[in-house]
Amino acid sequence: MPDNSRFTVTVDAPGKIILFGEHAVVYGRPAIAVPVIQVRASATIESRADDAVVIDAPDIARMSTLRDAPADDPLATIIRLTCARLGVPPEKFTVRIRSTIPVASGLGSGAAVSVAVARALGKYIASVTLAPHASVGMPNADISDLAYEVEKLHHGTPSGIDNTVIAFEQPVYFVRGKPIESFRVAKPFTLAIADTGIAAPTKIAVGDVRSQWEADRELFEKLFDNVGTLAHNARVLIEQGAIEGLGGLMTANQILLATMGVSSLEIQRLVDAALGAGALGAKLSGGGRGGNMIALVTEVTQDAIVRALLKAGAKRVIVTMVGGRQ
Ligand code: MEV
């Protein structure tokens, strides 16, 4: 790559929540996910005078060179893969990562970091090599593909929903292996996202569901089918603006997730608190076992539900609007 002293590019990527369909989506059923812009990961690429690639992630107190990073390190992997995709050797830059997305919480922190790094490197390399479309960088689909490779390191059999919704930064109706489908949110709706404060790696929950599926395929295929039907019906309601009906589907999805064994006492306590304070529906979001849950609120119920969630032990609550100005 040509030397280009003191050149800097910064890019960020949002978090995400899954509204319907986590876990079943790994087995080919549809799921719905939306970006959450209130939490973000950012990647800055800064040119260096020496040949090294330095990874600087102050939030996790990490500073290392690419050369010293283990082969399966997620940050090193996204840098290596992106440079390979762009046909340039990784050299002469620092990658600095900051993130406000809590890790292992169902908000897509790993995928957001990968997307931010891939997009930032794409722009950086396009700019320093004066490639055509320099200001554009890589297409979202390429960035999503690269982040998917890293998702495999985070948890063996990812569906690809996290990297897709984060790379495209729009609500998606996602079916594994199929082209991305966006859909119309006819009427905006509001969610409270509450953190149990318990870090729960997706890999473990996904692995446990797999073991149970292997032990009783008939039961789990039925559970996944039911979840898939909820996701499909939810899409129809969202496209019609019939938001009142969504809550019941969310709570039904939570019951199916609990039957799969991926809920927890802490999640259920927050779900019950939200429903008790008037939420139209509530469920865990993401891998489960800990992490975040979501509750469907209205302008009238929102404050009472946020208070109830905090009182029931939520470590923090984010309120986000889907389909409107956030
Ligand atoms: C993780 O955000 C969602 C899961 O369905 C796993 C996946 O889709 O890869 C639990």
XYZ file of C-alpha atoms in Angstrom, residues 41-234:
194
model
C -18.920 0.649 17.788
C -16.428 2.839 15.970
C -13.211 2.053 14.122
C -10.532 4.580 13.253
C -7.794 3.713 10.788
C -4.734 5.904 11.102
C -1.722 5.696 8.826
C 1.658 4.828 10.354
C 5.174 5.691 9.281
C 6.452 2.206 10.122
C 5.299 -1.056 8.528
C 3.345 -2.409 11.504
C -0.395 -2.872 11.928
C -1.321 -1.961 15.504
C -4.626 -2.888 17.143
C -5.649 -0.449 19.866
C -8.853 -1.237 21.776
C -8.768 0.926 24.913
C -12.217 -0.231 26.128
C -10.799 -3.710 26.645
C -7.297 -2.447 27.531
C -5.797 -4.075 24.474
C -2.841 -2.893 22.447
C -1.038 -5.370 20.214
C 0.371 -5.773 16.762
C -1.419 -7.745 14.082
C 1.643 -9.942 13.735
C 1.443 -11.017 17.409
C -2.324 -11.688 17.388
C -3.451 -15.338 17.480
C -4.810 -16.795 14.233
C -8.379 -16.931 15.605
C -8.430 -13.455 17.146
C -11.621 -11.705 15.925
C -10.063 -8.243 15.478
C -7.011 -9.611 13.692
C -9.261 -11.790 11.543
C -11.442 -8.959 10.270
C -8.319 -6.903 9.444
C -6.643 -9.797 7.609
C -9.807 -10.808 5.738
C -10.642 -7.260 4.696
C -7.129 -6.567 3.395
C -7.147 -9.905 1.553
C -10.539 -9.065 -0.004
C -9.192 -5.682 -1.111
C -5.997 -7.229 -2.441
C -3.589 -5.210 -0.294
C -1.094 -6.351 2.320
C -1.990 -5.346 5.886
C 0.677 -2.771 6.773
C 1.293 0.782 7.942
C -1.844 1.533 9.920
C -3.319 1.546 13.408
C -6.863 0.293 13.982
C -8.439 1.956 17.011
C -11.727 0.528 18.264
C -14.177 2.132 20.666
C -17.574 0.739 21.550
C -20.523 1.613 23.738
C -22.180 -1.745 22.996
C -21.984 -4.054 26.011
C -20.332 -7.363 25.097
C -22.175 -10.697 25.254
C -25.472 -8.895 25.795
C -27.443 -9.717 22.637
C -26.838 -6.283 21.096
C -24.433 -7.470 18.427
C -21.201 -6.002 19.810
C -18.922 -8.442 17.952
C -20.646 -7.953 14.600
C -20.711 -4.159 15.046
C -16.952 -4.043 15.665
C -16.301 -6.236 12.612
C -18.565 -4.124 10.399
C -16.985 -0.869 11.614
C -13.440 -2.173 11.020
C -14.219 -3.632 7.575
C -16.030 -0.482 6.442
C -13.333 1.828 7.802
C -10.548 -0.204 6.168
C -12.464 -0.262 2.889
C -12.715 3.542 2.912
C -9.154 3.996 4.097
C -7.641 1.725 1.497
C -9.821 3.131 -1.276
C -8.689 6.618 -0.307
C -4.974 5.990 0.066
C -4.817 3.996 -3.151
C -6.985 6.586 -4.923
C -9.159 3.733 -6.133
C -12.335 4.493 -8.055
C -15.356 5.059 -5.767
C -12.889 6.067 -3.054
C -15.530 7.823 -1.004
C -17.876 4.839 -1.205
C -15.649 2.036 0.018
C -16.998 -1.520 0.025
C -20.643 -2.485 -0.630
C -22.713 -3.440 2.416
C -23.045 -7.019 1.168
C -19.248 -7.454 1.109
C -18.892 -5.923 4.560
C -21.625 -8.229 5.868
C -19.880 -11.280 4.336
C -16.564 -10.377 5.959
C -18.200 -9.826 9.354
C -19.971 -13.185 8.978
C -16.600 -14.941 8.767
C -15.716 -13.423 12.143
C -19.126 -14.313 13.599
C -18.135 -17.934 13.016
C -15.291 -17.421 15.486
C -17.661 -15.895 18.056
C -20.168 -18.725 17.823
C -19.696 -21.719 15.565
C -22.972 -21.759 13.611
C -24.170 -18.165 13.217
C -27.248 -17.538 11.112
C -25.780 -14.307 9.726
C -28.576 -12.097 11.037
C -26.340 -9.916 13.245
C -23.808 -8.992 10.563
C -26.640 -8.431 8.034
C -28.775 -6.033 10.089
C -25.706 -4.129 11.288
C -23.994 -3.863 7.892
C -27.205 -2.716 6.162
C -28.379 -0.565 9.106
C -32.047 -1.158 8.385
C -34.831 -3.429 9.687
C -34.487 -6.864 8.100
C -36.649 -9.929 7.649
C -33.926 -12.501 7.568
C -33.853 -16.083 6.360
C -30.502 -17.824 6.536
C -28.812 -18.140 3.136
C -31.453 -16.005 1.372
C -30.952 -12.469 0.000
C -31.661 -9.699 2.502
C -35.322 -8.617 2.663
C -36.178 -5.229 4.078
C -39.784 -4.377 4.886
C -41.982 -1.347 5.462
C -42.629 -0.223 9.014
C -46.053 1.312 8.405
C -46.297 2.857 11.859
C -43.320 3.541 14.159
C -43.284 1.736 17.490
C -41.204 2.055 20.614
C -39.223 -0.524 22.532
C -37.566 -0.411 25.913
C -34.366 -2.470 25.880
C -33.316 -3.564 29.360
C -29.987 -5.106 30.292
C -29.904 -7.902 32.876
C -26.233 -7.030 33.377
C -25.355 -10.684 32.933
C -22.836 -11.329 30.162
C -23.917 -14.464 28.326
C -21.869 -15.589 25.308
C -24.119 -16.471 22.381
C -21.918 -19.447 21.582
C -22.944 -21.288 24.751
C -26.684 -20.714 24.313
C -26.502 -21.670 20.615
C -24.511 -24.802 21.511
C -27.005 -25.816 24.214
C -29.946 -25.408 21.841
C -28.092 -27.559 19.333
C -27.533 -30.342 21.883
C -31.215 -30.300 22.810
C -32.250 -30.278 19.140
C -30.013 -33.293 18.552
C -31.607 -35.064 21.530
C -35.225 -34.314 20.503
C -35.454 -33.112 16.908
C -39.205 -33.545 16.696
C -39.887 -31.197 19.620
C -37.318 -28.584 18.592
C -38.376 -28.531 14.933
C -41.922 -27.814 16.186
C -40.673 -25.038 18.473
C -38.676 -23.514 15.597
C -41.702 -23.753 13.278
C -43.840 -21.935 15.836
C -41.215 -19.213 16.237
C -40.977 -18.870 12.449
C -44.761 -18.444 12.214
C -44.609 -15.683 14.858
C -41.868 -13.864 12.903
C -43.879 -14.152 9.687
C -47.073 -12.889 11.359
C -45.160 -10.078 13.052
